[in-house]
mmCIF file of N, CA and C in Angstrom:
data_model
loop_
_atom_site.group_PDB
_atom_site.id
_atom_site.type_symbol
_atom_site.label_atom_id
_atom_site.label_comp_id
_atom_site.label_asym_id
_atom_site.label_seq_id
_atom_site.Cartn_x
_atom_site.Cartn_y
_atom_site.Cartn_z
ATOM 1 N N MET O 160 26.743 6.647 -24.785
ATOM 2 C CA MET O 160 25.559 5.834 -23.983
ATOM 3 C C MET O 160 25.601 6.436 -22.489
ATOM 4 N N ILE O 161 25.024 7.355 -22.021
ATOM 5 C CA ILE O 161 24.558 7.492 -20.710
ATOM 6 C C ILE O 161 24.172 6.976 -19.938
ATOM 7 N N GLN O 162 24.225 5.857 -19.535
ATOM 8 C CA GLN O 162 23.394 4.621 -17.787
ATOM 9 C C GLN O 162 23.393 5.419 -17.448
ATOM 10 N N HIS O 163 21.962 4.757 -16.496
ATOM 11 C CA HIS O 163 21.307 5.899 -15.284
ATOM 12 C C HIS O 163 20.991 4.271 -13.969
ATOM 13 N N ARG O 164 21.677 4.624 -13.357
ATOM 14 C CA ARG O 164 21.099 3.974 -12.568
ATOM 15 C C ARG O 164 20.613 3.609 -11.625
ATOM 16 N N PHE O 165 19.085 2.960 -10.742
ATOM 17 C CA PHE O 165 18.269 3.558 -10.055
ATOM 18 C C PHE O 165 18.385 2.256 -8.997
ATOM 19 N N PRO O 166 18.774 2.930 -7.928
ATOM 20 C CA PRO O 166 18.801 2.093 -6.644
ATOM 21 C C PRO O 166 17.284 1.080 -6.512
ATOM 22 N N ARG O 167 18.189 -0.358 -6.122
ATOM 23 C CA ARG O 167 17.000 -1.205 -6.242
ATOM 24 C C ARG O 167 15.886 -1.473 -5.132
ATOM 25 N N THR O 168 16.209 -0.602 -4.402
ATOM 26 C CA THR O 168 15.102 0.048 -3.363
ATOM 27 C C THR O 168 14.241 1.251 -3.813
ATOM 28 N N VAL O 169 14.317 1.669 -4.658
ATOM 29 C CA VAL O 169 14.202 3.395 -4.338
ATOM 30 C C VAL O 169 12.882 2.574 -6.068
ATOM 31 N N PHE O 170 13.300 1.362 -6.728
ATOM 32 C CA PHE O 170 12.531 1.368 -8.177
ATOM 33 C C PHE O 170 11.640 0.042 -7.182
ATOM 34 N N ALA O 171 11.830 -0.354 -6.207
ATOM 35 C CA ALA O 171 11.116 -1.789 -5.929
ATOM 36 C C ALA O 171 10.185 -1.492 -5.226
ATOM 37 N N ALA O 172 10.063 -0.185 -4.136
ATOM 38 C CA ALA O 172 9.204 0.913 -3.991
ATOM 39 C C ALA O 172 7.670 1.631 -5.315
ATOM 40 N N LEU O 173 8.986 2.389 -6.068
ATOM 41 C CA LEU O 173 8.087 2.525 -7.356
ATOM 42 C C LEU O 173 6.995 1.482 -7.556
ATOM 43 N N CYS O 174 8.149 0.523 -8.844
ATOM 44 C CA CYS O 174 6.943 -0.772 -8.819
ATOM 45 C C CYS O 174 6.005 -1.096 -7.606
ATOM 46 N N ALA O 175 6.381 -1.613 -6.513
ATOM 47 C CA ALA O 175 5.393 -2.175 -6.102
ATOM 48 C C ALA O 175 4.258 -1.309 -5.097
ATOM 49 N N VAL O 176 4.456 0.271 -5.367
ATOM 50 C CA VAL O 176 3.360 1.123 -5.720
ATOM 51 C C VAL O 176 2.181 1.793 -6.401
ATOM 52 N N GLY O 177 2.775 0.657 -8.193
ATOM 53 C CA GLY O 177 2.358 1.319 -9.382
ATOM 54 C C GLY O 177 1.334 -0.146 -9.489
ATOM 55 N N LEU O 178 2.229 -1.851 -8.156
ATOM 56 C CA LEU O 178 1.985 -2.365 -8.831
ATOM 57 C C LEU O 178 0.148 -2.509 -7.948
ATOM 58 N N MET O 179 -0.118 -1.828 -6.376
ATOM 59 C CA MET O 179 -1.110 -1.881 -6.060
ATOM 60 C C MET O 179 -2.380 -1.138 -6.510
ATOM 61 N N PHE O 180 -1.691 0.366 -8.039
ATOM 62 C CA PHE O 180 -2.732 0.866 -7.582
ATOM 63 C C PHE O 180 -3.751 0.181 -9.223
ATOM 64 N N GLN O 181 -2.392 -1.332 -10.892
ATOM 65 C CA GLN O 181 -2.664 -2.170 -11.429
ATOM 66 C C GLN O 181 -3.004 -2.662 -10.872
ATOM 67 N N VAL O 182 -2.948 -3.651 -9.452
ATOM 68 C CA VAL O 182 -4.670 -4.883 -9.223
ATOM 69 C C VAL O 182 -5.371 -4.803 -8.179
ATOM 70 N N GLY O 183 -5.749 -3.640 -7.899
ATOM 71 C CA GLY O 183 -6.336 -3.098 -6.683
ATOM 72 C C GLY O 183 -6.744 -2.579 -6.818
ATOM 73 N N CYS O 184 -6.935 -1.937 -8.723
ATOM 74 C CA CYS O 184 -7.202 -0.358 -8.934
ATOM 75 C C CYS O 184 -7.960 -0.659 -10.214
ATOM 76 N N GLY O 185 -7.548 -1.735 -10.853
ATOM 77 C CA GLY O 185 -7.925 -2.198 -12.260
ATOM 78 C C GLY O 185 -9.698 -2.651 -12.048
ATOM 79 N N GLY O 186 -9.814 -1.593 -12.566
ATOM 80 C CA GLY O 186 -11.541 -1.584 -13.246
ATOM 81 C C GLY O 186 -12.008 -2.988 -13.402
ATOM 82 N N GLY O 187 -12.842 -3.986 -13.444
ATOM 83 C CA GLY O 187 -13.872 -4.815 -14.437
ATOM 84 C C GLY O 187 -14.700 -4.003 -15.067
ATOM 85 N N GLY O 188 -15.558 -2.858 -14.187
ATOM 86 C CA GLY O 188 -16.979 -2.372 -14.699
ATOM 87 C C GLY O 188 -17.928 -3.428 -14.675
ATOM 88 N N GLY O 189 -19.087 -2.938 -15.317
ATOM 89 C CA GLY O 189 -19.741 -4.632 -14.582
ATOM 90 C C GLY O 189 -20.494 -4.248 -12.481
ATOM 91 N N ASP O 190 -21.049 -5.053 -12.548
ATOM 92 C CA ASP O 190 -21.912 -4.621 -10.664
ATOM 93 C C ASP O 190 -20.282 -4.899 -10.304
ATOM 94 N N ALA O 191 -20.968 -4.825 -8.887
ATOM 95 C CA ALA O 191 -20.169 -4.725 -8.341
ATOM 96 C C ALA O 191 -19.628 -6.597 -7.393
ATOM 97 N N ASP O 192 -18.754 -7.094 -6.916
ATOM 98 C CA ASP O 192 -19.329 -8.251 -6.114
ATOM 99 C C ASP O 192 -20.215 -8.531 -4.871
ATOM 100 N N PRO O 193 -20.877 -8.909 -5.090
ATOM 101 C CA PRO O 193 -21.856 -7.750 -4.049
ATOM 102 C C PRO O 193 -21.314 -8.874 -2.319
ATOM 103 N N ASN O 194 -20.492 -9.933 -2.420
ATOM 104 C CA ASN O 194 -19.942 -10.591 -0.955
ATOM 105 C C ASN O 194 -17.944 -9.740 -0.433
ATOM 106 N N LEU O 195 -18.263 -8.549 -1.475
ATOM 107 C CA LEU O 195 -17.929 -7.901 -0.549
ATOM 108 C C LEU O 195 -17.711 -6.314 0.516
ATOM 109 N N THR O 196 -17.063 -6.242 0.849
ATOM 110 C CA THR O 196 -17.464 -5.625 2.964
ATOM 111 C C THR O 196 -16.536 -5.460 2.869
ATOM 112 N N SER O 197 -17.002 -3.899 3.432
ATOM 113 C CA SER O 197 -16.538 -2.641 3.548
ATOM 114 C C SER O 197 -15.260 -3.185 4.055
ATOM 115 N N VAL O 198 -13.929 -2.132 3.861
ATOM 116 C CA VAL O 198 -12.728 -1.824 5.345
ATOM 117 C C VAL O 198 -12.862 -0.498 4.665
ATOM 118 N N THR O 199 -12.390 0.176 5.626
ATOM 119 C CA THR O 199 -11.966 1.301 6.722
ATOM 120 C C THR O 199 -10.833 1.286 7.207
ATOM 121 N N GLY O 200 -10.277 2.202 7.872
ATOM 122 C CA GLY O 200 -9.799 2.051 8.881
ATOM 123 C C GLY O 200 -8.235 3.614 9.463
ATOM 124 N N LYS O 201 -7.147 3.626 10.130
ATOM 125 C CA LYS O 201 -6.822 4.379 10.116
ATOM 126 C C LYS O 201 -5.147 3.204 10.441
ATOM 127 N N ILE O 202 -4.720 4.210 9.670
ATOM 128 C CA ILE O 202 -2.478 4.198 10.083
ATOM 129 C C ILE O 202 -2.018 5.027 10.690
ATOM 130 N N THR O 203 -1.816 4.168 12.192
ATOM 131 C CA THR O 203 -0.499 4.659 12.945
ATOM 132 C C THR O 203 0.266 4.075 12.784
ATOM 133 N N ALA O 204 1.054 4.612 13.026
ATOM 134 C CA ALA O 204 2.871 4.459 12.994
ATOM 135 C C ALA O 204 3.220 5.412 14.855
ATOM 136 N N GLY O 205 3.892 3.991 15.426
ATOM 137 C CA GLY O 205 3.661 4.051 17.506
ATOM 138 C C GLY O 205 2.684 5.473 17.762
ATOM 139 N N GLY O 206 1.828 5.561 17.355
ATOM 140 C CA GLY O 206 0.449 6.324 18.221
ATOM 141 C C GLY O 206 0.403 7.532 17.743
ATOM 142 N N SER O 207 0.610 8.035 16.358
ATOM 143 C CA SER O 207 1.168 8.609 15.115
ATOM 144 C C SER O 207 0.124 9.355 13.799
ATOM 145 N N PRO O 208 -0.956 9.900 12.848
ATOM 146 C CA PRO O 208 -1.139 9.251 12.415
ATOM 147 C C PRO O 208 -0.579 8.491 10.768
ATOM 148 N N VAL O 209 -0.102 8.500 10.008
ATOM 149 C CA VAL O 209 0.397 7.792 8.913
ATOM 150 C C VAL O 209 0.074 8.763 7.990
ATOM 151 N N THR O 210 -0.318 9.846 7.517
ATOM 152 C CA THR O 210 -0.218 11.141 6.688
ATOM 153 C C THR O 210 -0.924 11.101 5.708
ATOM 154 N N SER O 211 0.188 10.392 3.848
ATOM 155 C CA SER O 211 -0.516 10.259 3.399
ATOM 156 C C SER O 211 0.194 8.568 2.995
ATOM 157 N N GLY O 212 0.094 8.028 1.759
ATOM 158 C CA GLY O 212 0.204 6.542 1.010
ATOM 159 C C GLY O 212 -0.237 5.552 1.073
ATOM 160 N N THR O 213 -0.379 4.510 0.455
ATOM 161 C CA THR O 213 -1.253 3.221 0.244
ATOM 162 C C THR O 213 -1.110 2.261 1.245
ATOM 163 N N ILE O 214 -1.989 1.866 0.753
ATOM 164 C CA ILE O 214 -2.084 0.751 1.607
ATOM 165 C C ILE O 214 -2.369 -0.950 1.332
ATOM 166 N N ALA O 215 -2.412 -1.699 0.644
ATOM 167 C CA ALA O 215 -2.623 -2.688 -0.024
ATOM 168 C C ALA O 215 -2.204 -3.734 1.459
ATOM 169 N N PHE O 216 -3.370 -4.916 0.583
ATOM 170 C CA PHE O 216 -4.325 -5.329 1.150
ATOM 171 C C PHE O 216 -3.661 -7.427 0.424
ATOM 172 N N VAL O 217 -3.157 -7.933 0.458
ATOM 173 C CA VAL O 217 -2.130 -9.273 -0.796
ATOM 174 C C VAL O 217 -3.108 -10.464 0.367
ATOM 175 N N SER O 218 -3.972 -11.058 -0.706
ATOM 176 C CA SER O 218 -3.936 -12.807 -0.391
ATOM 177 C C SER O 218 -3.296 -13.243 -0.361
ATOM 178 N N ASN O 219 -3.666 -14.368 1.753
ATOM 179 C CA ASN O 219 -2.261 -14.899 1.630
ATOM 180 C C ASN O 219 -1.869 -15.630 0.066
ATOM 181 N N ASP O 220 -3.006 -16.263 -0.849
ATOM 182 C CA ASP O 220 -1.841 -17.288 -1.983
ATOM 183 C C ASP O 220 -1.453 -15.693 -3.032
ATOM 184 N N GLY O 221 -1.201 -15.168 -2.799
ATOM 185 C CA GLY O 221 -0.630 -13.933 -3.052
ATOM 186 C C GLY O 221 -1.405 -13.614 -4.965
ATOM 187 N N LYS O 222 -3.208 -14.151 -4.498
ATOM 188 C CA LYS O 222 -3.146 -13.368 -5.960
ATOM 189 C C LYS O 222 -3.654 -12.767 -5.997
ATOM 190 N N THR O 223 -4.462 -12.706 -5.453
ATOM 191 C CA THR O 223 -5.416 -10.647 -5.095
ATOM 192 C C THR O 223 -5.319 -10.073 -4.480
ATOM 193 N N THR O 224 -5.031 -8.575 -4.925
ATOM 194 C CA THR O 224 -4.074 -7.517 -4.034
ATOM 195 C C THR O 224 -5.795 -6.249 -4.200
ATOM 196 N N TYR O 225 -5.671 -5.776 -3.204
ATOM 197 C CA TYR O 225 -6.584 -4.772 -3.254
ATOM 198 C C TYR O 225 -5.150 -3.486 -2.707
ATOM 199 N N SER O 226 -6.039 -2.240 -2.847
ATOM 200 C CA SER O 226 -5.322 -0.846 -2.194
ATOM 201 C C SER O 226 -6.206 0.240 -2.009
ATOM 202 N N GLY O 227 -6.125 1.234 -0.899
ATOM 203 C CA GLY O 227 -6.276 2.393 -0.973
ATOM 204 C C GLY O 227 -5.481 2.588 -0.521
ATOM 205 N N LYS O 228 -5.826 4.863 -0.726
ATOM 206 C CA LYS O 228 -5.733 5.681 0.061
ATOM 207 C C LYS O 228 -5.263 5.864 1.057
ATOM 208 N N ILE O 229 -3.912 7.191 1.969
ATOM 209 C CA ILE O 229 -4.315 7.031 3.068
ATOM 210 C C ILE O 229 -4.288 8.482 3.129
ATOM 211 N N SER O 230 -5.709 9.360 3.855
ATOM 212 C CA SER O 230 -5.537 9.470 3.599
ATOM 213 C C SER O 230 -4.455 10.992 5.019
ATOM 214 N N GLU O 231 -4.712 12.738 4.834
ATOM 215 C CA GLU O 231 -3.769 13.334 6.052
ATOM 216 C C GLU O 231 -4.455 12.581 7.038
ATOM 217 N N ASP O 232 -5.675 13.075 7.562
ATOM 218 C CA ASP O 232 -5.803 12.198 9.137
ATOM 219 C C ASP O 232 -6.172 10.271 9.362
ATOM 220 N N GLY O 233 -4.749 10.203 8.641
ATOM 221 C CA GLY O 233 -4.179 8.631 8.254
ATOM 222 C C GLY O 233 -5.402 7.834 8.507
ATOM 223 N N THR O 234 -6.824 7.819 8.002
ATOM 224 C CA THR O 234 -7.713 7.019 7.350
ATOM 225 C C THR O 234 -7.564 6.293 5.653
ATOM 226 N N TYR O 235 -8.200 5.736 6.037
ATOM 227 C CA TYR O 235 -8.295 5.022 4.713
ATOM 228 C C TYR O 235 -9.253 4.245 3.998
ATOM 229 N N GLU O 236 -9.550 3.879 2.787
ATOM 230 C CA GLU O 236 -10.848 3.087 2.252
ATOM 231 C C GLU O 236 -10.041 1.653 0.749
ATOM 232 N N ILE O 237 -9.709 0.825 1.593
ATOM 233 C CA ILE O 237 -9.940 -0.676 0.478
ATOM 234 C C ILE O 237 -10.589 -0.141 -0.546
ATOM 235 N N MET O 238 -10.280 -0.086 -2.679
ATOM 236 C CA MET O 238 -11.289 -0.231 -2.856
ATOM 237 C C MET O 238 -10.850 -1.465 -4.263
ATOM 238 N N ALA O 239 -12.289 -2.565 -4.662
ATOM 239 C CA ALA O 239 -11.491 -3.339 -4.690
ATOM 240 C C ALA O 239 -11.409 -2.937 -6.090
ATOM 241 N N SER O 240 -12.126 -1.658 -7.119
ATOM 242 C CA SER O 240 -12.304 -1.403 -8.675
ATOM 243 C C SER O 240 -11.927 0.042 -8.088
ATOM 244 N N GLY O 241 -11.966 0.822 -10.009
ATOM 245 C CA GLY O 241 -11.934 1.941 -9.446
ATOM 246 C C GLY O 241 -13.153 2.676 -9.020
ATOM 247 N N THR O 242 -14.072 1.722 -9.109
ATOM 248 C CA THR O 242 -15.238 2.463 -8.114
ATOM 249 C C THR O 242 -16.171 1.790 -6.995
ATOM 250 N N ALA O 243 -15.815 -0.308 -6.725
ATOM 251 C CA ALA O 243 -16.248 -0.569 -5.736
ATOM 252 C C ALA O 243 -15.623 -0.930 -4.249
ATOM 253 N N SER O 244 -15.707 -0.342 -3.307
ATOM 254 C CA SER O 244 -14.722 -0.452 -2.247
ATOM 255 C C SER O 244 -15.789 -1.507 -2.114
ATOM 256 N N GLY O 245 -13.699 -2.611 -0.471
ATOM 257 C CA GLY O 245 -14.101 -3.105 -1.043
ATOM 258 C C GLY O 245 -13.421 -4.480 -0.575
ATOM 259 N N ALA O 246 -13.145 -5.898 0.406
ATOM 260 C CA ALA O 246 -12.825 -6.506 -0.273
ATOM 261 C C ALA O 246 -13.295 -8.205 -0.402
ATOM 262 N N LEU O 247 -13.315 -9.037 -0.270
ATOM 263 C CA LEU O 247 -13.770 -10.113 0.074
ATOM 264 C C LEU O 247 -13.270 -10.204 0.779
ATOM 265 N N PRO O 248 -14.002 -11.725 2.214
ATOM 266 C CA PRO O 248 -13.765 -11.535 3.123
ATOM 267 C C PRO O 248 -12.932 -12.702 2.738
ATOM 268 N N GLY O 249 -11.977 -13.126 4.413
ATOM 269 C CA GLY O 249 -10.271 -13.756 4.489
ATOM 270 C C GLY O 249 -9.093 -13.403 4.412
ATOM 271 N N ASP O 250 -8.555 -13.944 4.577
ATOM 272 C CA ASP O 250 -6.316 -13.413 5.332
ATOM 273 C C ASP O 250 -6.303 -12.576 4.090
ATOM 274 N N TYR O 251 -4.730 -11.533 5.211
ATOM 275 C CA TYR O 251 -4.606 -10.594 3.487
ATOM 276 C C TYR O 251 -3.511 -10.157 5.129
ATOM 277 N N LYS O 252 -2.384 -10.630 3.500
ATOM 278 C CA LYS O 252 -1.030 -9.020 4.676
ATOM 279 C C LYS O 252 -1.435 -8.166 4.283
ATOM 280 N N VAL O 253 -0.434 -7.156 5.252
ATOM 281 C CA VAL O 253 -1.137 -5.697 4.922
ATOM 282 C C VAL O 253 0.428 -5.311 4.093
ATOM 283 N N GLY O 254 0.150 -4.439 3.586
ATOM 284 C CA GLY O 254 1.677 -3.561 3.222
ATOM 285 C C GLY O 254 1.138 -1.386 2.861
ATOM 286 N N VAL O 255 1.906 -1.652 3.419
ATOM 287 C CA VAL O 255 1.344 0.727 3.551
ATOM 288 C C VAL O 255 3.431 1.290 2.655
ATOM 289 N N THR O 256 3.243 1.608 1.547
ATOM 290 C CA THR O 256 3.599 2.478 1.739
ATOM 291 C C THR O 256 3.801 4.473 2.147
ATOM 292 N N SER O 257 4.490 5.468 3.107
ATOM 293 C CA SER O 257 4.500 6.513 2.709
ATOM 294 C C SER O 257 5.806 7.439 2.806
ATOM 295 N N TRP O 258 5.174 8.063 1.899
ATOM 296 C CA TRP O 258 7.242 8.830 1.756
ATOM 297 C C TRP O 258 5.761 10.617 2.471
ATOM 298 N N LYS O 259 8.098 11.139 3.025
ATOM 299 C CA LYS O 259 8.008 11.529 3.933
ATOM 300 C C LYS O 259 8.258 12.981 2.109
ATOM 301 N N THR O 260 9.237 12.228 1.165
ATOM 302 C CA THR O 260 9.584 13.342 0.792
ATOM 303 C C THR O 260 10.122 11.870 -1.044
ATOM 304 N N GLU O 261 9.403 12.145 -1.719
ATOM 305 C CA GLU O 261 8.589 10.751 -2.890
ATOM 306 C C GLU O 261 10.817 11.116 -3.571
ATOM 307 N N PRO O 262 11.332 9.871 -3.581
ATOM 308 C CA PRO O 262 12.491 9.873 -5.381
ATOM 309 C C PRO O 262 11.754 10.338 -6.329
ATOM 310 N N THR O 263 12.715 10.925 -6.924
ATOM 311 C CA THR O 263 12.761 11.652 -7.828
ATOM 312 C C THR O 263 14.006 12.001 -8.772
ATOM 313 N N MET O 264 13.908 12.177 -9.913
ATOM 314 C CA MET O 264 15.650 12.210 -10.648
ATOM 315 C C MET O 264 16.018 13.460 -10.721
ATOM 316 N N ASP O 265 17.074 13.846 -10.246
ATOM 317 C CA ASP O 265 17.129 15.420 -10.706
ATOM 318 C C ASP O 265 17.526 15.797 -12.325
ATOM 319 N N ALA O 266 18.349 16.714 -11.553
ATOM 320 C CA ALA O 266 17.926 17.542 -13.179
ATOM 321 C C ALA O 266 18.603 16.568 -14.090
ATOM 322 N N ASP O 267 19.989 16.385 -13.015
ATOM 323 C CA ASP O 267 20.775 15.426 -14.314
ATOM 324 C C ASP O 267 20.631 13.981 -14.814
ATOM 325 N N GLY O 268 18.939 13.503 -14.432
ATOM 326 C CA GLY O 268 18.405 12.734 -14.754
ATOM 327 C C GLY O 268 19.032 11.241 -13.027
ATOM 328 N N LYS O 269 19.930 11.546 -12.182
ATOM 329 C CA LYS O 269 20.364 11.039 -10.968
ATOM 330 C C LYS O 269 18.944 10.617 -10.486
ATOM 331 N N PRO O 270 19.096 10.138 -9.742
ATOM 332 C CA PRO O 270 17.562 9.806 -8.619
ATOM 333 C C PRO O 270 17.878 10.035 -7.109
ATOM 334 N N THR O 271 17.479 10.779 -6.800
ATOM 335 C CA THR O 271 17.470 11.057 -5.353
ATOM 336 C C THR O 271 16.681 10.512 -4.627
ATOM 337 N N PRO O 272 16.865 9.686 -3.765
ATOM 338 C CA PRO O 272 16.345 8.621 -2.409
ATOM 339 C C PRO O 272 14.829 9.717 -1.511
ATOM 340 N N GLY O 273 14.816 10.391 -1.242
ATOM 341 C CA GLY O 273 13.880 10.710 -0.552
ATOM 342 C C GLY O 273 13.844 10.337 0.992
ATOM 343 N N GLU O 274 12.737 10.221 1.495
ATOM 344 C CA GLU O 274 12.546 10.545 2.739
ATOM 345 C C GLU O 274 11.167 9.150 3.600
ATOM 346 N N ARG O 275 11.205 8.242 3.931
ATOM 347 C CA ARG O 275 9.967 7.483 4.303
ATOM 348 C C ARG O 275 9.021 8.009 5.147
ATOM 349 N N ALA O 276 7.935 7.997 5.262
ATOM 350 C CA ALA O 276 7.318 8.484 6.512
ATOM 351 C C ALA O 276 7.578 7.344 7.917
ATOM 352 N N VAL O 277 6.951 5.913 6.915
ATOM 353 C CA VAL O 277 7.500 4.612 7.928
ATOM 354 C C VAL O 277 8.451 3.673 7.950
ATOM 355 N N ASP O 278 9.051 2.920 7.632
ATOM 356 C CA ASP O 278 9.831 1.458 7.783
ATOM 357 C C ASP O 278 10.032 1.106 6.660
ATOM 358 N N GLU O 279 10.598 1.074 5.852
ATOM 359 C CA GLU O 279 10.555 0.325 5.050
ATOM 360 C C GLU O 279 9.912 -1.630 4.634
ATOM 361 N N LYS O 280 10.842 -1.433 5.955
ATOM 362 C CA LYS O 280 9.426 -3.338 5.799
ATOM 363 C C LYS O 280 8.020 -2.869 5.564
ATOM 364 N N PHE O 281 7.920 -2.457 6.486
ATOM 365 C CA PHE O 281 6.176 -1.955 5.641
ATOM 366 C C PHE O 281 5.519 -2.439 4.476
ATOM 367 N N SER O 282 6.789 -1.972 3.701
ATOM 368 C CA SER O 282 6.222 -1.189 1.777
ATOM 369 C C SER O 282 5.992 -3.143 1.580
ATOM 370 N N ASP O 283 6.958 -4.213 1.966
ATOM 371 C CA ASP O 283 6.105 -5.780 1.814
ATOM 372 C C ASP O 283 5.347 -5.483 1.945
ATOM 373 N N PRO O 284 4.160 -6.567 1.123
ATOM 374 C CA PRO O 284 3.289 -7.483 2.402
ATOM 375 C C PRO O 284 3.835 -8.799 3.067
ATOM 376 N N GLY O 285 4.229 -9.126 2.104
ATOM 377 C CA GLY O 285 5.248 -10.118 2.639
ATOM 378 C C GLY O 285 6.185 -10.296 4.078
ATOM 379 N N LYS O 286 6.809 -8.889 4.325
ATOM 380 C CA LYS O 286 7.789 -9.072 4.748
ATOM 381 C C LYS O 286 7.450 -8.005 6.515
ATOM 382 N N SER O 287 6.287 -7.162 6.011
ATOM 383 C CA SER O 287 6.116 -6.448 7.115
ATOM 384 C C SER O 287 5.387 -6.516 8.126
ATOM 385 N N GLY O 288 4.358 -8.596 8.290
ATOM 386 C CA GLY O 288 4.294 -8.775 10.189
ATOM 387 C C GLY O 288 3.150 -8.349 10.021
ATOM 388 N N VAL O 289 2.239 -7.446 8.501
ATOM 389 C CA VAL O 289 1.135 -6.825 9.940
ATOM 390 C C VAL O 289 -0.258 -8.454 8.489
ATOM 391 N N THR O 290 -0.992 -8.426 9.318
ATOM 392 C CA THR O 290 -2.175 -9.149 8.819
ATOM 393 C C THR O 290 -3.367 -8.689 9.056
ATOM 394 N N VAL O 291 -4.710 -8.838 8.383
ATOM 395 C CA VAL O 291 -5.909 -9.234 9.327
ATOM 396 C C VAL O 291 -6.957 -9.618 8.019
ATOM 397 N N THR O 292 -7.582 -10.389 8.970
ATOM 398 C CA THR O 292 -8.450 -10.907 8.324
ATOM 399 C C THR O 292 -9.398 -10.487 8.192
ATOM 400 N N VAL O 293 -10.432 -10.138 7.037
ATOM 401 C CA VAL O 293 -12.053 -9.232 6.566
ATOM 402 C C VAL O 293 -13.064 -10.061 6.787
ATOM 403 N N GLU O 294 -13.428 -9.747 7.123
ATOM 404 C CA GLU O 294 -14.411 -10.447 8.086
ATOM 405 C C GLU O 294 -15.558 -10.056 7.495
ATOM 406 N N LYS O 295 -17.375 -11.084 7.759
ATOM 407 C CA LYS O 295 -18.170 -10.531 6.663
ATOM 408 C C LYS O 295 -19.214 -9.372 7.569
ATOM 409 N N GLY O 296 -19.670 -8.552 7.559
ATOM 410 C CA GLY O 296 -19.742 -7.130 8.502
ATOM 411 C C GLY O 296 -18.706 -6.062 9.435
ATOM 412 N N LYS O 297 -18.564 -6.948 9.621
ATOM 413 C CA LYS O 297 -16.446 -6.188 9.981
ATOM 414 C C LYS O 297 -16.050 -5.662 9.545
ATOM 415 N N SER O 298 -16.343 -4.085 9.384
ATOM 416 C CA SER O 298 -15.077 -2.947 8.005
ATOM 417 C C SER O 298 -14.268 -2.930 8.643
ATOM 418 N N THR O 299 -13.942 -1.727 9.908
ATOM 419 C CA THR O 299 -13.746 -0.625 10.991
ATOM 420 C C THR O 299 -12.381 -2.087 10.752
ATOM 421 N N TYR O 300 -10.804 -1.484 10.244
ATOM 422 C CA TYR O 300 -9.407 -2.024 11.046
ATOM 423 C C TYR O 300 -8.587 -1.324 10.581
ATOM 424 N N ASP O 301 -8.105 -0.675 11.998
ATOM 425 C CA ASP O 301 -6.961 -0.229 12.504
ATOM 426 C C ASP O 301 -5.312 -0.702 13.181
ATOM 427 N N ILE O 302 -4.632 -0.039 11.708
ATOM 428 C CA ILE O 302 -3.215 -0.783 12.290
ATOM 429 C C ILE O 302 -2.295 0.077 12.969
ATOM 430 N N ASP O 303 -1.133 -0.515 13.719
ATOM 431 C CA ASP O 303 -0.596 -0.007 13.900
ATOM 432 C C ASP O 303 0.697 -0.165 13.826
ATOM 433 N N LEU O 304 1.776 0.947 12.845
ATOM 434 C CA LEU O 304 2.515 0.096 13.290
ATOM 435 C C LEU O 304 3.803 0.110 13.344
ATOM 436 N N LYS O 305 4.519 -0.517 14.366
ATOM 437 C CA LYS O 305 4.922 -1.115 15.132
ATOM 438 C C LYS O 305 6.330 -2.565 15.186
#
């Protein structure tokens, strides 16, 4: 039996992205929570736009995650579900995952590591050092990853 080993960092990053979409974009149907506040902004790294990837807002207690896709111009919109945008007011840890080239598997089933567009530390909301306080009525949160 052939066993393939996937590097832990690549596996963790792929799991994090999958978790962001599952938790943050898992529509529950019905009407959107009227307490949701629109959350948009622009993500830069050293002043230059981050041109792809995902952003996640994770509540400080770790129970709620909202996520969004980063557009080519660096802008994002946080989604509460598949159709409802925004987040509930509160304090959030932020994670950003962006790749220049995504990790893949070669023809032999061996992983290729990919190349990150932003430092790996920003992919973990608990370790990124980036936080946002979502306030009712305020909707733009620009983030510069340093």
